[in-house]
Coordinates of C-alpha atoms in Angstrom, one line a residue:
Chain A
X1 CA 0.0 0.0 0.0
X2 CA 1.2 3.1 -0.7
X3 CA 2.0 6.2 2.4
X4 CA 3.2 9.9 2.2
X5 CA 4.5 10.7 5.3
X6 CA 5.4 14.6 6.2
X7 CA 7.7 14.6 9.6
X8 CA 7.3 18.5 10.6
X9 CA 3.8 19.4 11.0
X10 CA 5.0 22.9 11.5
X11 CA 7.2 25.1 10.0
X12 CA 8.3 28.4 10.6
X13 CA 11.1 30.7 8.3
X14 CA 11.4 35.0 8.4
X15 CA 10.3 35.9 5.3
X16 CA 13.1 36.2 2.3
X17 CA 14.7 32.7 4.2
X18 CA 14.9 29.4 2.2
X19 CA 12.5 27.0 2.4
X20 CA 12.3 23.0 2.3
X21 CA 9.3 20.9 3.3
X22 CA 10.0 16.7 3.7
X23 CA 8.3 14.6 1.7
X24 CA 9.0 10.9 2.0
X25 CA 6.8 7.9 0.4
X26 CA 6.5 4.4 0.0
X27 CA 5.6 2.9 -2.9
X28 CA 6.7 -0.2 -4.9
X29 CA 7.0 1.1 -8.5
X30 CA 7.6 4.4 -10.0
X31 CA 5.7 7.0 -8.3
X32 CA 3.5 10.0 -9.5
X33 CA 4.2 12.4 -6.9
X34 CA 2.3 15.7 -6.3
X35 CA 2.7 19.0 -4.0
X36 CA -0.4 20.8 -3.1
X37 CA -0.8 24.3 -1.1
X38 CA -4.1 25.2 0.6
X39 CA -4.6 28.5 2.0
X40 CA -7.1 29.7 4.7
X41 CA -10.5 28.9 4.0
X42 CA -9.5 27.7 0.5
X43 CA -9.5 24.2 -1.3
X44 CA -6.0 22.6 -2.4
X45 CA -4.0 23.8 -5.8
X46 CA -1.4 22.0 -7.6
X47 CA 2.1 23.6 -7.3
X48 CA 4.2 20.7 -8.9
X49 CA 3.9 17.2 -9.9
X50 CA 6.5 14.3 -11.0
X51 CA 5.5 11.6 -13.3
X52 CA 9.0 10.7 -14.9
X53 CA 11.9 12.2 -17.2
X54 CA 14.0 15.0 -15.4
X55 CA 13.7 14.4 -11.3
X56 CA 14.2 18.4 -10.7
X57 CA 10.5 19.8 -10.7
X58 CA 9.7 23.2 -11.3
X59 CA 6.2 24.4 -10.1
X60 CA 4.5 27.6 -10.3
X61 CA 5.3 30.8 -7.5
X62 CA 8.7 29.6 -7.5
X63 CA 8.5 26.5 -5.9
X64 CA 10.8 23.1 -7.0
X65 CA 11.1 19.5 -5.9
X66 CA 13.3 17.0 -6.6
X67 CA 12.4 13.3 -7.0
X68 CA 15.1 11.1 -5.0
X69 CA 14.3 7.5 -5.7
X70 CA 16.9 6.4 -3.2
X71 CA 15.3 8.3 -0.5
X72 CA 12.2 8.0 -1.4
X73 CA 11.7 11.5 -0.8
X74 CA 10.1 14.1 -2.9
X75 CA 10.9 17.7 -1.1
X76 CA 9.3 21.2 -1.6
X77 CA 11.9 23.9 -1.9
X78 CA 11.8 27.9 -2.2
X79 CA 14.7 29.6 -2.1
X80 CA 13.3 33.3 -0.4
X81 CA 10.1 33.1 1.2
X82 CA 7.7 35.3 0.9
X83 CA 4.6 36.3 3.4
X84 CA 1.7 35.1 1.3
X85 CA 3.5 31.6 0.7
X86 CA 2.1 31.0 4.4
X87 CA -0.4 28.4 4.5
X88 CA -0.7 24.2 4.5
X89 CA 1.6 22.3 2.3
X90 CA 0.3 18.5 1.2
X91 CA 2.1 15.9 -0.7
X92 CA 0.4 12.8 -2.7
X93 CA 1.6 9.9 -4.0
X94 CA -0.5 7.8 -6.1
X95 CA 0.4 4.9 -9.0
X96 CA 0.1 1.7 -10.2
X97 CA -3.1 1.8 -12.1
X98 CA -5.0 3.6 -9.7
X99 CA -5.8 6.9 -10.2
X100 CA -6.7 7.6 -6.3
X101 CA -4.0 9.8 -4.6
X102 CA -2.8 9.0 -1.0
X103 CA -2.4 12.6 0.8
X104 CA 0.2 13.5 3.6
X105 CA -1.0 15.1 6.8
X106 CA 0.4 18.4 5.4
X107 CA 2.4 20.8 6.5
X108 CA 1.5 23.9 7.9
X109 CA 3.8 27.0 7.5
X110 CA 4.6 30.0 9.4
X111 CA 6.1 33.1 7.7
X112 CA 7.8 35.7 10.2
X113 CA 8.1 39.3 8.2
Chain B
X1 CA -13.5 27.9 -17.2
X2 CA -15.3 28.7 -14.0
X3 CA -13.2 25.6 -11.5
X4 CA -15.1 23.4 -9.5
X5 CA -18.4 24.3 -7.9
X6 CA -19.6 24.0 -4.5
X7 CA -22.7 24.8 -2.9
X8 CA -23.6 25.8 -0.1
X9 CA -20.2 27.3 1.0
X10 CA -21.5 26.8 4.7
X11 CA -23.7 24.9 6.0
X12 CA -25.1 25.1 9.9
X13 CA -27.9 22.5 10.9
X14 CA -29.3 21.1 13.5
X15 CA -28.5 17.2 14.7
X16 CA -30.8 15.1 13.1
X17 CA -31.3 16.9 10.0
X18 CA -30.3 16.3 6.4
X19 CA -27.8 18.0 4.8
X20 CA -26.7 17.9 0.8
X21 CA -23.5 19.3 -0.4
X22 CA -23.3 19.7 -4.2
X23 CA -20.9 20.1 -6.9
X24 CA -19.9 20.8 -10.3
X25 CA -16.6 19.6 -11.7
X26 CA -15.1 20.7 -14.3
X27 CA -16.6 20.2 -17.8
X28 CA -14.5 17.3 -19.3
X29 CA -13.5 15.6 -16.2
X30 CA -14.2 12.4 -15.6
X31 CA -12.9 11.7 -12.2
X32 CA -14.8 13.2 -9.5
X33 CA -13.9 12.8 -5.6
X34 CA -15.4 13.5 -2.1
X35 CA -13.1 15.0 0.5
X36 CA -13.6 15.2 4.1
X37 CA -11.2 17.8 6.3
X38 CA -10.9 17.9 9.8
X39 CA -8.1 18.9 12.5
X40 CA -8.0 15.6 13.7
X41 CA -8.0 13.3 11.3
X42 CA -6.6 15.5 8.3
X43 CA -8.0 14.9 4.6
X44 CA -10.1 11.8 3.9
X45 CA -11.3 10.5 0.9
X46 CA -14.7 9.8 1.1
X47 CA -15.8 8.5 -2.5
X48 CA -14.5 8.5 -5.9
X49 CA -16.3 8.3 -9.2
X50 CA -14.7 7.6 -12.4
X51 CA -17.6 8.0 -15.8
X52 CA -20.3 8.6 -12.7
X53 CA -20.2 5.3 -11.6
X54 CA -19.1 4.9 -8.1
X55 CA -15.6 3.2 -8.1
X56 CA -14.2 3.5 -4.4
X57 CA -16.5 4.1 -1.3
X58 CA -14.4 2.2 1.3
X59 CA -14.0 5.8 2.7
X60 CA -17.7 6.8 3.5
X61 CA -17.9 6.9 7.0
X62 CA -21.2 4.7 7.6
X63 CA -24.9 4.2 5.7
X64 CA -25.3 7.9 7.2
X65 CA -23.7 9.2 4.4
X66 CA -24.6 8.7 0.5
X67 CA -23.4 10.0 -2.8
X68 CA -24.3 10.1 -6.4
X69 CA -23.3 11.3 -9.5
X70 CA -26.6 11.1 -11.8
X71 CA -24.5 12.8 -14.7
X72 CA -21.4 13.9 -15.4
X73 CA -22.2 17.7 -14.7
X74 CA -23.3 17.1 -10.7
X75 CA -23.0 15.3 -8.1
X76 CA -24.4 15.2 -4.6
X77 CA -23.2 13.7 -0.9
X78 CA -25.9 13.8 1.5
X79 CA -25.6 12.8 5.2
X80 CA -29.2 11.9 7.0
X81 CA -29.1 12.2 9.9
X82 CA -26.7 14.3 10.4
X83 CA -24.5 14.3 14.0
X84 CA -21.9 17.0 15.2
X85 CA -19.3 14.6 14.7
X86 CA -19.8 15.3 10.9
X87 CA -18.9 18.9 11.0
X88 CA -15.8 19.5 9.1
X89 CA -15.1 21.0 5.4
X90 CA -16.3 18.6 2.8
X91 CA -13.9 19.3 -0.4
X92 CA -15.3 17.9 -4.1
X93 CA -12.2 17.6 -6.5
X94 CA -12.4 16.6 -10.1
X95 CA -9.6 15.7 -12.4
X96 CA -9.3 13.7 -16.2
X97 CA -8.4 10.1 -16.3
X98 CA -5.6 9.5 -19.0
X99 CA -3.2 7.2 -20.2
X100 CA -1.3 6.8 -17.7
X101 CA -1.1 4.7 -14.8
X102 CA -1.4 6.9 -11.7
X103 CA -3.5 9.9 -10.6
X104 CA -3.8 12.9 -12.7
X105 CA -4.0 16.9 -11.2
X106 CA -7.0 17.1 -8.9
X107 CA -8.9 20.4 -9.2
X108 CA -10.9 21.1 -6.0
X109 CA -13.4 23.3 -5.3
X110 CA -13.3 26.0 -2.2
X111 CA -15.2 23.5 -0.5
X112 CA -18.4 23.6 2.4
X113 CA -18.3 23.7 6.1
X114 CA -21.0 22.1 7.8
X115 CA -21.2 22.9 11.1
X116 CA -23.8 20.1 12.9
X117 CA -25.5 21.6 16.2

Protein backbone atom coordinates (compact mmCIF):
# COMPACT_ATOMS: atom_id res chain seq x y z
CA UNK A 1 0.00 0.00 0.00
CA UNK A 2 1.16 3.06 -0.66
CA UNK A 3 1.98 6.19 2.43
CA UNK A 4 3.22 9.85 2.24
CA UNK A 5 4.51 10.70 5.30
CA UNK A 6 5.44 14.62 6.25
CA UNK A 7 7.70 14.63 9.56
CA UNK A 8 7.27 18.52 10.62
CA UNK A 9 3.78 19.39 10.98
CA UNK A 10 4.95 22.93 11.46
CA UNK A 11 7.16 25.11 10.03
CA UNK A 12 8.28 28.39 10.58
CA UNK A 13 11.09 30.68 8.31
CA UNK A 14 11.41 34.97 8.35
CA UNK A 15 10.33 35.95 5.26
CA UNK A 16 13.13 36.15 2.34
CA UNK A 17 14.70 32.67 4.16
CA UNK A 18 14.87 29.44 2.18
CA UNK A 19 12.45 26.99 2.38
CA UNK A 20 12.27 23.01 2.30
CA UNK A 21 9.27 20.90 3.29
CA UNK A 22 9.97 16.74 3.70
CA UNK A 23 8.28 14.57 1.72
CA UNK A 24 9.01 10.91 1.99
CA UNK A 25 6.81 7.90 0.38
CA UNK A 26 6.52 4.39 0.02
CA UNK A 27 5.58 2.95 -2.95
CA UNK A 28 6.69 -0.20 -4.89
CA UNK A 29 7.03 1.06 -8.53
CA UNK A 30 7.64 4.42 -10.02
CA UNK A 31 5.66 6.98 -8.25
CA UNK A 32 3.49 9.96 -9.45
CA UNK A 33 4.23 12.41 -6.88
CA UNK A 34 2.27 15.66 -6.34
CA UNK A 35 2.74 19.02 -3.99
CA UNK A 36 -0.40 20.82 -3.11
CA UNK A 37 -0.80 24.25 -1.11
CA UNK A 38 -4.12 25.24 0.56
CA UNK A 39 -4.62 28.54 1.98
CA UNK A 40 -7.10 29.66 4.68
CA UNK A 41 -10.50 28.91 4.03
CA UNK A 42 -9.55 27.65 0.50
CA UNK A 43 -9.47 24.24 -1.34
CA UNK A 44 -5.99 22.61 -2.39
CA UNK A 45 -3.97 23.76 -5.78
CA UNK A 46 -1.36 21.97 -7.65
CA UNK A 47 2.07 23.58 -7.34
CA UNK A 48 4.24 20.69 -8.85
CA UNK A 49 3.90 17.24 -9.86
CA UNK A 50 6.51 14.35 -10.98
CA UNK A 51 5.49 11.58 -13.26
CA UNK A 52 8.99 10.72 -14.92
CA UNK A 53 11.86 12.20 -17.22
CA UNK A 54 14.01 14.96 -15.40
CA UNK A 55 13.70 14.35 -11.34
CA UNK A 56 14.22 18.44 -10.70
CA UNK A 57 10.51 19.76 -10.73
CA UNK A 58 9.66 23.17 -11.34
CA UNK A 59 6.25 24.38 -10.14
CA UNK A 60 4.48 27.58 -10.28
CA UNK A 61 5.29 30.77 -7.54
CA UNK A 62 8.68 29.63 -7.52
CA UNK A 63 8.48 26.47 -5.87
CA UNK A 64 10.84 23.10 -7.00
CA UNK A 65 11.09 19.52 -5.87
CA UNK A 66 13.34 17.01 -6.61
CA UNK A 67 12.43 13.29 -6.97
CA UNK A 68 15.14 11.10 -5.04
CA UNK A 69 14.32 7.50 -5.66
CA UNK A 70 16.94 6.38 -3.22
CA UNK A 71 15.34 8.33 -0.52
CA UNK A 72 12.21 7.98 -1.43
CA UNK A 73 11.69 11.53 -0.77
CA UNK A 74 10.11 14.11 -2.94
CA UNK A 75 10.91 17.70 -1.11
CA UNK A 76 9.27 21.25 -1.59
CA UNK A 77 11.92 23.86 -1.87
CA UNK A 78 11.84 27.89 -2.17
CA UNK A 79 14.72 29.60 -2.09
CA UNK A 80 13.32 33.30 -0.42
CA UNK A 81 10.09 33.13 1.23
CA UNK A 82 7.73 35.33 0.94
CA UNK A 83 4.55 36.34 3.39
CA UNK A 84 1.65 35.11 1.30
CA UNK A 85 3.52 31.61 0.75
CA UNK A 86 2.09 30.97 4.38
CA UNK A 87 -0.44 28.44 4.46
CA UNK A 88 -0.69 24.24 4.48
CA UNK A 89 1.55 22.31 2.27
CA UNK A 90 0.30 18.49 1.17
CA UNK A 91 2.12 15.86 -0.70
CA UNK A 92 0.45 12.82 -2.67
CA UNK A 93 1.57 9.91 -4.03
CA UNK A 94 -0.53 7.78 -6.08
CA UNK A 95 0.38 4.91 -8.96
CA UNK A 96 0.11 1.67 -10.22
CA UNK A 97 -3.09 1.77 -12.08
CA UNK A 98 -5.03 3.62 -9.71
CA UNK A 99 -5.82 6.87 -10.24
CA UNK A 100 -6.74 7.65 -6.32
CA UNK A 101 -3.98 9.80 -4.56
CA UNK A 102 -2.82 9.02 -0.97
CA UNK A 103 -2.44 12.61 0.77
CA UNK A 104 0.21 13.45 3.60
CA UNK A 105 -0.95 15.07 6.82
CA UNK A 106 0.36 18.36 5.43
CA UNK A 107 2.42 20.80 6.53
CA UNK A 108 1.51 23.93 7.88
CA UNK A 109 3.75 27.02 7.47
CA UNK A 110 4.60 30.04 9.40
CA UNK A 111 6.06 33.15 7.66
CA UNK A 112 7.82 35.74 10.20
CA UNK A 113 8.11 39.31 8.19
CA UNK B 1 -13.55 27.89 -17.18
CA UNK B 2 -15.30 28.75 -14.05
CA UNK B 3 -13.19 25.59 -11.54
CA UNK B 4 -15.15 23.45 -9.55
CA UNK B 5 -18.36 24.34 -7.93
CA UNK B 6 -19.61 24.03 -4.54
CA UNK B 7 -22.70 24.82 -2.90
CA UNK B 8 -23.60 25.85 -0.10
CA UNK B 9 -20.16 27.27 0.96
CA UNK B 10 -21.47 26.81 4.72
CA UNK B 11 -23.67 24.94 5.95
CA UNK B 12 -25.12 25.11 9.87
CA UNK B 13 -27.91 22.46 10.89
CA UNK B 14 -29.30 21.07 13.55
CA UNK B 15 -28.46 17.22 14.71
CA UNK B 16 -30.75 15.06 13.08
CA UNK B 17 -31.34 16.88 9.95
CA UNK B 18 -30.29 16.28 6.38
CA UNK B 19 -27.75 18.01 4.77
CA UNK B 20 -26.71 17.90 0.81
CA UNK B 21 -23.47 19.34 -0.39
CA UNK B 22 -23.26 19.67 -4.19
CA UNK B 23 -20.87 20.05 -6.86
CA UNK B 24 -19.90 20.79 -10.31
CA UNK B 25 -16.61 19.63 -11.66
CA UNK B 26 -15.07 20.69 -14.30
CA UNK B 27 -16.63 20.16 -17.76
CA UNK B 28 -14.52 17.34 -19.25
CA UNK B 29 -13.54 15.64 -16.21
CA UNK B 30 -14.23 12.44 -15.55
CA UNK B 31 -12.94 11.75 -12.21
CA UNK B 32 -14.79 13.25 -9.52
CA UNK B 33 -13.86 12.80 -5.60
CA UNK B 34 -15.42 13.52 -2.15
CA UNK B 35 -13.15 15.03 0.53
CA UNK B 36 -13.61 15.23 4.06
CA UNK B 37 -11.18 17.83 6.30
CA UNK B 38 -10.86 17.88 9.79
CA UNK B 39 -8.07 18.85 12.47
CA UNK B 40 -8.03 15.63 13.75
CA UNK B 41 -8.00 13.27 11.30
CA UNK B 42 -6.65 15.50 8.27
CA UNK B 43 -8.01 14.94 4.65
CA UNK B 44 -10.10 11.81 3.88
CA UNK B 45 -11.28 10.49 0.88
CA UNK B 46 -14.69 9.76 1.14
CA UNK B 47 -15.79 8.46 -2.52
CA UNK B 48 -14.47 8.51 -5.91
CA UNK B 49 -16.30 8.32 -9.23
CA UNK B 50 -14.73 7.64 -12.45
CA UNK B 51 -17.64 7.95 -15.84
CA UNK B 52 -20.29 8.60 -12.73
CA UNK B 53 -20.16 5.34 -11.56
CA UNK B 54 -19.08 4.89 -8.11
CA UNK B 55 -15.61 3.20 -8.08
CA UNK B 56 -14.20 3.48 -4.36
CA UNK B 57 -16.49 4.09 -1.31
CA UNK B 58 -14.43 2.21 1.35
CA UNK B 59 -14.03 5.84 2.74
CA UNK B 60 -17.70 6.79 3.52
CA UNK B 61 -17.86 6.85 6.95
CA UNK B 62 -21.24 4.73 7.59
CA UNK B 63 -24.91 4.24 5.72
CA UNK B 64 -25.34 7.88 7.18
CA UNK B 65 -23.70 9.16 4.36
CA UNK B 66 -24.63 8.74 0.52
CA UNK B 67 -23.36 10.00 -2.78
CA UNK B 68 -24.26 10.05 -6.39
CA UNK B 69 -23.30 11.28 -9.52
CA UNK B 70 -26.58 11.15 -11.75
CA UNK B 71 -24.46 12.76 -14.75
CA UNK B 72 -21.41 13.89 -15.41
CA UNK B 73 -22.17 17.66 -14.70
CA UNK B 74 -23.33 17.07 -10.75
CA UNK B 75 -23.00 15.31 -8.12
CA UNK B 76 -24.38 15.24 -4.64
CA UNK B 77 -23.18 13.73 -0.88
CA UNK B 78 -25.87 13.79 1.50
CA UNK B 79 -25.61 12.80 5.23
CA UNK B 80 -29.22 11.86 7.04
CA UNK B 81 -29.06 12.22 9.88
CA UNK B 82 -26.70 14.27 10.37
CA UNK B 83 -24.51 14.27 13.95
CA UNK B 84 -21.95 17.05 15.20
CA UNK B 85 -19.26 14.62 14.66
CA UNK B 86 -19.76 15.34 10.87
CA UNK B 87 -18.87 18.90 11.01
CA UNK B 88 -15.81 19.46 9.06
CA UNK B 89 -15.08 20.97 5.40
CA UNK B 90 -16.33 18.59 2.78
CA UNK B 91 -13.90 19.25 -0.36
CA UNK B 92 -15.32 17.88 -4.14
CA UNK B 93 -12.23 17.65 -6.46
CA UNK B 94 -12.40 16.59 -10.14
CA UNK B 95 -9.58 15.66 -12.40
CA UNK B 96 -9.34 13.75 -16.23
CA UNK B 97 -8.38 10.07 -16.30
CA UNK B 98 -5.56 9.45 -18.99
CA UNK B 99 -3.19 7.17 -20.21
CA UNK B 100 -1.26 6.83 -17.75
CA UNK B 101 -1.12 4.69 -14.76
CA UNK B 102 -1.38 6.87 -11.70
CA UNK B 103 -3.53 9.87 -10.58
CA UNK B 104 -3.78 12.91 -12.71
CA UNK B 105 -3.96 16.86 -11.24
CA UNK B 106 -6.96 17.07 -8.93
CA UNK B 107 -8.92 20.39 -9.20
CA UNK B 108 -10.85 21.14 -5.99
CA UNK B 109 -13.39 23.31 -5.35
CA UNK B 110 -13.34 26.02 -2.23
CA UNK B 111 -15.15 23.55 -0.51
CA UNK B 112 -18.36 23.57 2.43
CA UNK B 113 -18.31 23.74 6.06
CA UNK B 114 -21.00 22.13 7.81
CA UNK B 115 -21.18 22.91 11.14
CA UNK B 116 -23.75 20.08 12.93
CA UNK B 117 -25.48 21.58 16.21
Amino acid sequence: AQSVTQPDIHITVSEGASLELRCNYSYGATPYLFWYVQSPGQGLQLLLKYFSGDTLVQGIKGFEAEFKRSQSSFNLRKPSVHWSDAAEYFCAVGGGGSYIPTFGRGTSLIVHP
Amino acid sequence: DAGVIQSPRHEVTEMGQEVTLRCKPISGHNSLFWYRQTMMRGLELLIYFNNNVPIDDSGMPEDRFSAKMPNASFSTLKIQPSEPRDSAVYFCASSSTGTGQGPDTQYFGPGTRLTVL
